[in-house]
mmCIF file of C-alpha atoms in Angstrom:
data_model
loop_
_atom_site.group_PDB
_atom_site.id
_atom_site.type_symbol
_atom_site.label_atom_id
_atom_site.label_comp_id
_atom_site.label_asym_id
_atom_site.label_seq_id
_atom_site.Cartn_x
_atom_site.Cartn_y
_atom_site.Cartn_z
ATOM 1 C CA MET A 1168 10.664 -13.898 10.212
ATOM 2 C CA TYR A 1169 10.057 -10.733 12.210
ATOM 3 C CA GLN A 1170 13.056 -8.129 12.212
ATOM 4 C CA ALA A 1171 12.780 -5.190 14.941
ATOM 5 C CA ALA A 1172 12.847 -1.508 13.870
ATOM 6 C CA ASP A 1173 15.920 -0.062 12.901
ATOM 7 C CA LEU A 1174 15.993 3.648 14.662
ATOM 8 C CA SER A 1175 18.962 3.749 12.887
ATOM 9 C CA LEU A 1176 17.847 4.382 9.344
ATOM 10 C CA TRP A 1177 16.163 7.252 10.210
ATOM 11 C CA ASN A 1178 17.817 10.448 10.606
ATOM 12 C CA GLY A 1179 18.891 13.672 7.955
ATOM 13 C CA ARG A 1180 18.413 16.776 8.538
ATOM 14 C CA ILE A 1181 18.001 19.072 11.479
ATOM 15 C CA ASP A 1182 17.186 22.600 11.351
ATOM 16 C CA ALA A 1183 18.168 24.273 14.930
ATOM 17 C CA GLU A 1184 17.525 27.889 14.380
ATOM 18 C CA GLU A 1185 13.662 27.049 13.408
ATOM 19 C CA ALA A 1186 11.600 26.461 15.439
ATOM 20 C CA ALA A 1187 10.729 23.194 16.689
ATOM 21 C CA ASP A 1188 6.975 22.818 15.924
ATOM 22 C CA LEU A 1189 7.746 24.122 12.512
ATOM 23 C CA ALA A 1190 10.871 22.648 11.249
ATOM 24 C CA CYS A 1191 10.145 19.061 12.260
ATOM 25 C CA ARG A 1192 10.801 16.167 10.041
ATOM 26 C CA LEU A 1193 9.826 12.209 10.206
ATOM 27 C CA HIS A 1194 12.998 10.900 11.011
ATOM 28 C CA GLN A 1195 12.526 13.498 14.103
ATOM 29 C CA VAL A 1196 9.603 12.083 15.593
ATOM 30 C CA VAL A 1197 9.524 8.149 14.718
ATOM 31 C CA GLN A 1198 9.803 5.362 17.523
ATOM 32 C CA PRO A 1199 9.863 1.717 17.579
ATOM 33 C CA TRP A 1200 5.999 0.324 17.566
ATOM 34 C CA PRO A 1201 4.397 0.294 21.109
ATOM 35 C CA PRO A 1202 3.112 -2.989 20.878
ATOM 36 C CA LEU A 1203 5.951 -4.877 20.463
ATOM 37 C CA ILE A 1204 7.959 -3.191 22.959
ATOM 38 C CA GLU A 1205 5.127 -2.484 25.630
ATOM 39 C CA PRO A 1206 2.640 -5.407 26.655
ATOM 40 C CA SER A 1207 0.707 -2.785 28.397
ATOM 41 C CA ALA A 1208 -0.079 -0.884 24.744
ATOM 42 C CA GLN A 1209 -2.258 -4.056 23.506
ATOM 43 C CA GLY A 1210 -5.438 -2.344 25.607
ATOM 44 C CA LYS A 1211 -4.787 0.875 24.297
ATOM 45 C CA LYS A 1212 -7.302 2.840 21.861
ATOM 46 C CA GLN A 1213 -6.708 3.858 19.290
ATOM 47 C CA GLN A 1214 -3.965 7.037 18.702
ATOM 48 C CA GLN A 1215 -5.590 9.906 16.569
ATOM 49 C CA ASN A 1216 -3.936 11.224 13.745
ATOM 50 C CA SER A 1217 -0.915 8.542 14.374
ATOM 51 C CA LEU A 1218 1.046 6.976 11.510
ATOM 52 C CA ALA A 1219 2.095 3.330 11.862
ATOM 53 C CA LEU A 1220 4.825 1.942 9.372
ATOM 54 C CA VAL A 1221 5.678 -1.536 8.003
ATOM 55 C CA GLY A 1222 8.281 -3.004 6.102
ATOM 56 C CA PHE A 1223 7.716 -6.408 3.646
ATOM 57 C CA CYS A 1224 10.952 -7.664 2.686
ATOM 58 C CA SER A 1225 10.011 -10.047 -0.094
ATOM 59 C CA ASP A 1226 10.181 -10.201 -3.925
ATOM 60 C CA GLU A 1227 9.682 -13.890 -3.987
ATOM 61 C CA GLY A 1228 6.475 -13.826 -5.574
ATOM 62 C CA VAL A 1229 8.398 -11.471 -8.399
ATOM 63 C CA ARG A 1230 10.393 -14.488 -8.811
ATOM 64 C CA ARG A 1231 7.640 -16.838 -8.969
ATOM 65 C CA ASN A 1232 6.049 -14.493 -11.260
ATOM 66 C CA GLN A 1233 9.302 -14.549 -13.781
ATOM 67 C CA GLY A 1234 10.029 -10.982 -12.697
ATOM 68 C CA ARG A 1235 13.177 -9.249 -12.185
ATOM 69 C CA ILE A 1236 14.115 -9.892 -8.383
ATOM 70 C CA GLY A 1237 15.963 -7.572 -5.881
ATOM 71 C CA ALA A 1238 12.580 -5.479 -4.409
ATOM 72 C CA ARG A 1239 13.115 -7.980 -1.072
ATOM 73 C CA ASN A 1240 15.753 -4.771 -0.474
ATOM 74 C CA GLY A 1241 13.387 -2.090 -0.937
ATOM 75 C CA PRO A 1242 11.463 -1.185 2.812
ATOM 76 C CA ASP A 1243 14.671 -0.152 4.350
ATOM 77 C CA PRO A 1244 16.188 2.834 1.047
ATOM 78 C CA LEU A 1245 12.720 3.744 1.362
ATOM 79 C CA ARG A 1246 12.629 4.346 5.032
ATOM 80 C CA ARG A 1247 16.076 6.759 4.216
ATOM 81 C CA ALA A 1248 14.105 8.621 1.622
ATOM 82 C CA LEU A 1249 10.825 9.029 4.021
ATOM 83 C CA ALA A 1250 13.420 10.434 6.812
ATOM 84 C CA ASN A 1251 13.542 13.643 5.575
ATOM 85 C CA LEU A 1252 9.958 14.778 5.285
ATOM 86 C CA PRO A 1253 8.255 17.439 7.600
ATOM 87 C CA TRP A 1254 6.761 16.313 9.890
ATOM 88 C CA PRO A 1255 4.402 18.111 12.369
ATOM 89 C CA THR A 1256 5.752 17.309 15.978
ATOM 90 C CA ASN A 1257 1.914 16.607 17.353
ATOM 91 C CA ARG A 1258 1.305 13.421 15.326
ATOM 92 C CA PRO A 1259 2.719 10.375 16.292
ATOM 93 C CA ALA A 1260 4.350 8.144 13.747
ATOM 94 C CA TYR A 1261 5.966 4.650 14.588
ATOM 95 C CA ASP A 1262 8.374 2.226 12.673
ATOM 96 C CA ALA A 1263 6.804 -1.501 13.254
ATOM 97 C CA GLY A 1264 9.595 -3.577 12.088
ATOM 98 C CA ASN A 1265 10.130 -5.823 8.671
ATOM 99 C CA ILE A 1266 8.427 -9.142 7.821
ATOM 100 C CA ILE A 1267 11.433 -10.645 6.065
ATOM 101 C CA CYS A 1268 10.095 -13.727 3.537
ATOM 102 C CA GLN A 1269 12.216 -16.647 4.686
ATOM 103 C CA ALA A 1270 13.285 -18.992 1.333
ATOM 104 C CA ASN A 1271 10.303 -19.753 -0.415
ATOM 105 C CA ALA A 1272 8.530 -19.255 2.750
ATOM 106 C CA LEU A 1273 6.386 -16.632 0.550
ATOM 107 C CA GLU A 1274 2.500 -17.693 2.444
ATOM 108 C CA GLN A 1275 3.706 -17.815 5.512
ATOM 109 C CA ALA A 1276 5.338 -14.358 4.645
ATOM 110 C CA GLN A 1277 1.985 -13.185 3.853
ATOM 111 C CA GLN A 1278 0.352 -14.483 6.962
ATOM 112 C CA GLU A 1279 2.878 -12.818 9.191
ATOM 113 C CA LEU A 1280 2.230 -9.506 7.621
ATOM 114 C CA ALA A 1281 -1.671 -9.819 8.204
ATOM 115 C CA ASP A 1282 -0.621 -9.748 11.831
ATOM 116 C CA GLN A 1283 1.522 -6.964 11.971
ATOM 117 C CA VAL A 1284 -0.945 -5.018 9.914
ATOM 118 C CA SER A 1285 -4.057 -6.200 12.304
ATOM 119 C CA GLU A 1286 -2.535 -4.875 15.101
ATOM 120 C CA CYS A 1287 -1.195 -2.094 13.850
ATOM 121 C CA LEU A 1288 -4.833 -1.378 12.081
ATOM 122 C CA GLN A 1289 -5.621 -1.810 15.960
ATOM 123 C CA HIS A 1290 -3.581 1.466 17.561
ATOM 124 C CA SER A 1291 -3.223 3.869 14.392
ATOM 125 C CA THR A 1292 -5.315 5.848 12.846
ATOM 126 C CA LEU A 1293 -3.501 4.711 9.206
ATOM 127 C CA THR A 1294 -1.225 2.495 8.807
ATOM 128 C CA THR A 1295 1.137 1.726 5.642
ATOM 129 C CA VAL A 1296 3.493 -0.869 4.008
ATOM 130 C CA LEU A 1297 6.676 -0.571 2.038
ATOM 131 C CA GLY A 1298 7.923 -3.415 -0.315
ATOM 132 C CA GLY A 1299 8.795 -5.834 -1.707
ATOM 133 C CA GLY A 1300 6.820 -7.749 -4.440
ATOM 134 C CA HIS A 1301 3.170 -6.631 -4.706
ATOM 135 C CA GLU A 1302 2.574 -9.939 -3.576
ATOM 136 C CA MET A 1303 2.469 -8.234 0.000
ATOM 137 C CA ALA A 1304 -1.000 -6.935 -1.339
ATOM 138 C CA TYR A 1305 -2.696 -10.151 -0.137
ATOM 139 C CA GLY A 1306 -1.363 -10.091 3.146
ATOM 140 C CA SER A 1307 -1.555 -5.910 3.570
ATOM 141 C CA TRP A 1308 -6.233 -7.390 2.647
ATOM 142 C CA LEU A 1309 -5.822 -9.644 4.645
ATOM 143 C CA GLY A 1310 -4.913 -7.809 7.929
ATOM 144 C CA MET A 1311 -7.251 -5.377 7.264
ATOM 145 C CA MET A 1312 -9.643 -7.848 7.341
ATOM 146 C CA GLN A 1313 -8.824 -9.526 10.472
ATOM 147 C CA HIS A 1314 -9.112 -6.012 12.062
ATOM 148 C CA TYR A 1315 -12.558 -5.591 10.823
ATOM 149 C CA SER A 1316 -13.359 -9.380 11.753
ATOM 150 C CA GLY A 1317 -12.276 -8.533 14.861
ATOM 151 C CA GLN A 1318 -14.246 -5.445 15.589
ATOM 152 C CA HIS A 1319 -17.076 -7.164 13.844
ATOM 153 C CA ASP A 1320 -19.767 -8.639 16.446
ATOM 154 C CA SER A 1321 -20.435 -12.668 14.564
ATOM 155 C CA THR A 1322 -23.810 -12.600 15.884
ATOM 156 C CA GLN A 1323 -24.649 -9.956 13.000
ATOM 157 C CA PRO A 1324 -24.957 -10.856 9.471
ATOM 158 C CA SER A 1325 -21.678 -10.384 7.449
ATOM 159 C CA SER A 1326 -23.861 -6.993 5.403
ATOM 160 C CA GLN A 1327 -23.171 -4.734 9.071
ATOM 161 C CA MET A 1328 -19.168 -5.281 8.174
ATOM 162 C CA PRO A 1329 -17.787 -2.348 6.450
ATOM 163 C CA ARG A 1330 -17.493 -2.241 2.961
ATOM 164 C CA ILE A 1331 -14.097 -2.523 2.138
ATOM 165 C CA GLY A 1332 -12.853 -1.306 -1.326
ATOM 166 C CA ILE A 1333 -9.567 -1.512 -2.826
ATOM 167 C CA VAL A 1334 -7.911 0.967 -5.284
ATOM 168 C CA ASN A 1335 -4.793 -0.302 -6.989
ATOM 169 C CA PHE A 1336 -2.506 1.940 -9.065
ATOM 170 C CA ASP A 1337 -0.863 -0.287 -11.572
ATOM 171 C CA ALA A 1338 -0.141 -1.204 -14.799
ATOM 172 C CA HIS A 1339 -1.262 -5.077 -13.844
ATOM 173 C CA PHE A 1340 -4.430 -6.505 -12.632
ATOM 174 C CA ASP A 1341 -2.512 -9.036 -11.111
ATOM 175 C CA LEU A 1342 -5.181 -11.299 -11.096
ATOM 176 C CA ARG A 1343 -3.261 -14.461 -12.509
ATOM 177 C CA LEU A 1344 -4.506 -17.782 -11.470
ATOM 178 C CA ASP A 1345 -2.994 -18.877 -8.301
ATOM 179 C CA SER A 1346 -3.031 -23.029 -9.538
ATOM 180 C CA SER A 1347 0.900 -22.913 -9.227
ATOM 181 C CA GLY A 1348 1.404 -21.309 -5.644
ATOM 182 C CA ALA A 1349 0.708 -17.405 -4.864
ATOM 183 C CA SER A 1350 2.712 -15.045 -6.759
ATOM 184 C CA SER A 1351 3.188 -10.710 -7.187
ATOM 185 C CA GLY A 1352 0.912 -11.410 -10.243
ATOM 186 C CA THR A 1353 -2.122 -13.810 -8.156
ATOM 187 C CA PRO A 1354 -2.754 -11.185 -5.064
ATOM 188 C CA PHE A 1355 -6.135 -9.580 -6.374
ATOM 189 C CA TYR A 1356 -7.466 -13.368 -7.597
ATOM 190 C CA GLN A 1357 -6.741 -14.710 -3.985
ATOM 191 C CA ILE A 1358 -8.712 -11.870 -2.402
ATOM 192 C CA ALA A 1359 -11.370 -12.347 -4.669
ATOM 193 C CA GLN A 1360 -11.777 -15.979 -4.077
ATOM 194 C CA GLN A 1361 -11.585 -15.131 -0.444
ATOM 195 C CA CYS A 1362 -14.229 -12.743 -0.748
ATOM 196 C CA GLN A 1363 -16.003 -15.711 -2.357
ATOM 197 C CA GLN A 1364 -15.642 -17.774 0.315
ATOM 198 C CA GLN A 1365 -16.788 -15.566 2.731
ATOM 199 C CA LYS A 1366 -19.904 -14.372 0.571
ATOM 200 C CA LEU A 1367 -18.389 -10.742 0.736
ATOM 201 C CA PRO A 1368 -18.047 -8.455 -2.432
ATOM 202 C CA PHE A 1369 -15.541 -8.224 -4.514
ATOM 203 C CA ARG A 1370 -14.735 -4.608 -5.018
ATOM 204 C CA TYR A 1371 -11.536 -3.440 -6.766
ATOM 205 C CA CYS A 1372 -10.748 -0.832 -8.883
ATOM 206 C CA CYS A 1373 -7.544 -1.289 -10.969
ATOM 207 C CA LEU A 1374 -5.932 1.970 -12.207
ATOM 208 C CA GLY A 1375 -3.312 2.384 -15.108
ATOM 209 C CA ILE A 1376 -3.822 -0.309 -16.444
ATOM 210 C CA SER A 1377 -1.178 -1.583 -19.895
ATOM 211 C CA GLU A 1378 -2.966 -3.488 -22.587
ATOM 212 C CA VAL A 1379 0.522 -4.348 -23.535
ATOM 213 C CA ALA A 1380 1.379 -6.510 -20.065
ATOM 214 C CA ASN A 1381 -2.219 -7.415 -19.768
ATOM 215 C CA THR A 1382 -3.229 -10.564 -21.796
ATOM 216 C CA THR A 1383 -6.911 -11.151 -22.626
ATOM 217 C CA ALA A 1384 -8.053 -13.812 -20.203
ATOM 218 C CA LEU A 1385 -6.936 -11.529 -17.562
ATOM 219 C CA PHE A 1386 -9.437 -8.172 -19.068
ATOM 220 C CA GLN A 1387 -11.667 -11.247 -19.435
ATOM 221 C CA ARG A 1388 -11.373 -11.690 -16.075
ATOM 222 C CA ALA A 1389 -11.112 -8.207 -14.460
ATOM 223 C CA ASP A 1390 -14.894 -8.281 -16.478
ATOM 224 C CA ALA A 1391 -16.257 -11.384 -15.053
ATOM 225 C CA LEU A 1392 -15.276 -10.235 -11.383
ATOM 226 C CA GLY A 1393 -16.705 -6.570 -11.961
ATOM 227 C CA VAL A 1394 -13.386 -4.940 -11.735
ATOM 228 C CA SER A 1395 -13.378 -1.191 -12.331
ATOM 229 C CA TYR A 1396 -10.563 -0.413 -14.324
ATOM 230 C CA ARG A 1397 -8.710 2.287 -16.683
ATOM 231 C CA ARG A 1398 -6.055 1.949 -19.385
ATOM 232 C CA ASP A 1399 -3.194 4.059 -18.834
ATOM 233 C CA ALA A 1400 -3.835 5.036 -22.311
ATOM 234 C CA ASP A 1401 -6.862 6.829 -20.889
ATOM 235 C CA MET A 1402 -5.292 8.593 -18.104
ATOM 236 C CA ALA A 1403 -4.004 12.168 -19.689
ATOM 237 C CA ILE A 1404 -4.227 14.810 -17.807
ATOM 238 C CA SER A 1405 -6.512 15.935 -20.396
ATOM 239 C CA GLN A 1406 -9.061 13.073 -19.485
ATOM 240 C CA LEU A 1407 -8.372 13.915 -15.513
ATOM 241 C CA ALA A 1408 -12.437 15.116 -14.483
ATOM 242 C CA GLU A 1409 -13.650 11.547 -15.962
ATOM 243 C CA THR A 1410 -10.777 9.422 -13.990
ATOM 244 C CA LEU A 1411 -11.726 10.998 -10.951
ATOM 245 C CA GLN A 1412 -15.230 10.486 -11.781
ATOM 246 C CA GLN A 1413 -14.657 7.043 -11.703
ATOM 247 C CA LEU A 1414 -12.699 6.964 -9.191
ATOM 248 C CA GLN A 1415 -15.346 8.905 -7.238
ATOM 249 C CA ARG A 1416 -18.059 7.021 -7.518
ATOM 250 C CA PHE A 1417 -15.698 3.959 -6.797
ATOM 251 C CA ILE A 1418 -14.698 5.775 -2.906
ATOM 252 C CA ASP A 1419 -18.983 6.263 -2.720
ATOM 253 C CA SER A 1420 -19.529 2.721 -3.037
ATOM 254 C CA CYS A 1421 -16.909 1.796 -0.162
ATOM 255 C CA ASP A 1422 -16.730 2.567 3.787
ATOM 256 C CA ALA A 1423 -13.440 1.847 3.873
ATOM 257 C CA LEU A 1424 -10.461 1.710 1.727
ATOM 258 C CA TYR A 1425 -7.106 0.191 1.063
ATOM 259 C CA LEU A 1426 -4.530 1.947 -1.167
ATOM 260 C CA THR A 1427 -1.979 0.261 -2.935
ATOM 261 C CA ILE A 1428 0.634 1.819 -5.081
ATOM 262 C CA ASP A 1429 2.527 -0.786 -7.366
ATOM 263 C CA LEU A 1430 5.320 1.652 -8.621
ATOM 264 C CA ASP A 1431 5.461 0.122 -12.034
ATOM 265 C CA VAL A 1432 2.050 2.459 -12.625
ATOM 266 C CA LEU A 1433 4.497 5.234 -13.190
ATOM 267 C CA PRO A 1434 6.530 5.868 -16.465
ATOM 268 C CA ALA A 1435 9.806 4.181 -16.335
ATOM 269 C CA SER A 1436 11.513 7.453 -17.252
ATOM 270 C CA ILE A 1437 10.761 8.558 -13.790
ATOM 271 C CA ALA A 1438 10.556 5.279 -11.876
ATOM 272 C CA PRO A 1439 13.185 3.306 -13.133
ATOM 273 C CA GLY A 1440 13.777 1.364 -9.854
ATOM 274 C CA VAL A 1441 11.188 -1.258 -10.539
ATOM 275 C CA SER A 1442 10.718 -4.767 -10.554
ATOM 276 C CA ALA A 1443 8.576 -4.191 -14.303
ATOM 277 C CA PRO A 1444 9.095 -0.237 -15.632
ATOM 278 C CA ALA A 1445 6.158 0.879 -17.771
ATOM 279 C CA PRO A 1446 7.422 2.032 -21.342
ATOM 280 C CA ARG A 1447 4.049 4.612 -21.249
ATOM 281 C CA GLY A 1448 2.848 4.736 -17.392
ATOM 282 C CA VAL A 1449 0.366 7.333 -15.432
ATOM 283 C CA GLY A 1450 2.353 10.248 -14.996
ATOM 284 C CA LEU A 1451 2.164 12.243 -11.245
ATOM 285 C CA ASP A 1452 0.109 15.199 -12.280
ATOM 286 C CA VAL A 1453 -2.980 12.221 -12.663
ATOM 287 C CA LEU A 1454 -1.838 10.277 -9.698
ATOM 288 C CA GLU A 1455 -1.309 13.405 -7.204
ATOM 289 C CA PRO A 1456 -5.071 14.270 -7.528
ATOM 290 C CA MET A 1457 -6.549 10.876 -7.258
ATOM 291 C CA ILE A 1458 -4.671 10.084 -4.091
ATOM 292 C CA GLN A 1459 -5.852 14.026 -2.672
ATOM 293 C CA MET A 1460 -9.700 12.556 -3.836
ATOM 294 C CA ILE A 1461 -8.851 9.010 -1.486
ATOM 295 C CA THR A 1462 -7.817 10.636 1.499
ATOM 296 C CA ALA A 1463 -10.271 13.751 1.555
ATOM 297 C CA SER A 1464 -13.117 11.223 1.834
ATOM 298 C CA GLY A 1465 -12.222 10.294 5.188
ATOM 299 C CA LYS A 1466 -12.225 6.155 4.532
ATOM 300 C CA LEU A 1467 -8.616 5.550 3.633
ATOM 301 C CA LYS A 1468 -7.519 2.707 6.610
ATOM 302 C CA LEU A 1469 -4.513 0.913 4.928
ATOM 303 C CA ALA A 1470 -1.950 1.904 1.867
ATOM 304 C CA ASP A 1471 0.982 0.326 0.523
ATOM 305 C CA ILE A 1472 4.088 1.012 -1.833
ATOM 306 C CA ALA A 1473 4.902 -1.887 -3.558
ATOM 307 C CA GLU A 1474 7.611 -3.320 -6.130
ATOM 308 C CA TYR A 1475 10.002 -0.465 -5.152
ATOM 309 C CA ASN A 1476 13.794 -2.233 -6.909
ATOM 310 C CA PRO A 1477 17.120 -0.512 -5.847
ATOM 311 C CA GLU A 1478 18.940 -2.269 -7.397
ATOM 312 C CA PHE A 1479 17.749 -0.454 -10.602
ATOM 313 C CA ASP A 1480 17.080 3.117 -9.744
ATOM 314 C CA ILE A 1481 18.842 5.812 -10.632
ATOM 315 C CA ASP A 1482 20.270 8.564 -8.017
ATOM 316 C CA ASN A 1483 16.988 7.434 -5.700
ATOM 317 C CA TRP A 1484 15.042 8.808 -8.253
ATOM 318 C CA THR A 1485 12.095 6.197 -7.643
ATOM 319 C CA ALA A 1486 12.562 6.454 -3.865
ATOM 320 C CA ARG A 1487 12.436 9.908 -3.927
ATOM 321 C CA VAL A 1488 8.860 9.715 -5.673
ATOM 322 C CA ALA A 1489 7.835 6.930 -3.285
ATOM 323 C CA ALA A 1490 8.310 9.354 -1.209
ATOM 324 C CA ARG A 1491 6.505 12.224 -2.155
ATOM 325 C CA LEU A 1492 3.402 9.893 -2.777
ATOM 326 C CA PHE A 1493 3.835 8.685 0.525
ATOM 327 C CA TYR A 1494 3.851 11.988 1.942
ATOM 328 C CA LEU A 1495 1.015 12.986 -0.255
ATOM 329 C CA ILE A 1496 -0.841 10.105 1.203
ATOM 330 C CA THR A 1497 -0.189 10.281 5.057
ATOM 331 C CA HIS A 1498 -0.688 13.963 5.336
ATOM 332 C CA GLY A 1499 -3.527 13.806 3.545
ATOM 333 C CA ALA A 1500 -5.179 11.290 5.515
ATOM 334 C CA LEU A 1501 -3.567 12.283 9.194
ATOM 335 C CA SER A 1502 -4.509 16.074 8.203
ATOM 336 C CA ARG A 1503 -8.319 15.788 8.675
#
């Protein structure tokens, strides 16, 4: 089910004493997504330096994956946390509403998310998705593929398609077999299967893996699929140079990037409001340089923030961290 943007969520501080172009905040520029209200906008070209934002209200995949539910209520509190972020007046930002998973209709919700992401990518420089369980990743990626398939001349060989790479900051591979249905643990295995069917390479880089949260079977599957990964134990600040080198090699192998951040990659001490809190995690001092490297590449087209669970947050700590990550992503990607 689709829910149109609720602009009442976008409110906050207004610094009336300052020059308007120097003291603008995100809530002051957000508008409803044009294609949803203006049919004539369908033919418009991509707006430069513009942001489109979509919410994915689902934790059905988390429930199926035996996690603690509550992430379906994440997108709107995240919007409130984003509202006061500094934002240039000449950088358009659009709220494209929420995709809401009804009952157990996860697969339908993933396809609806894909359609919305594809539409947003057609008209915006950067599309972001707020979740919601990490089952959103399959819908996000599918939307990116739909977007590029629509631009691709089908008479040309598949090698002419952009080389799309996925960077996932996550404590989990999310490569579980999906024989019993999609869940928050299966999205990247689903993507791998789709790539195989379409004879496309599966380019997946997963950073922050917890050795105690992934079975041997998952490590073996990651190796078999050629996943570039790094354990959280190997991502201390003293190992940042090695981590960045690994990430840069992956970026260089891609033409377009999809960045997905599962907030459980962070230590539970700063991100308690997640579906599966991490006892160790990867600190912001390591995550932030990686985000800067990704945005500096100029290849980032789609990003999402997954697994925010407001029911377990403490004084909005996790929402504030998510807002900081969102700012780094959007500011870096849209300032180029």
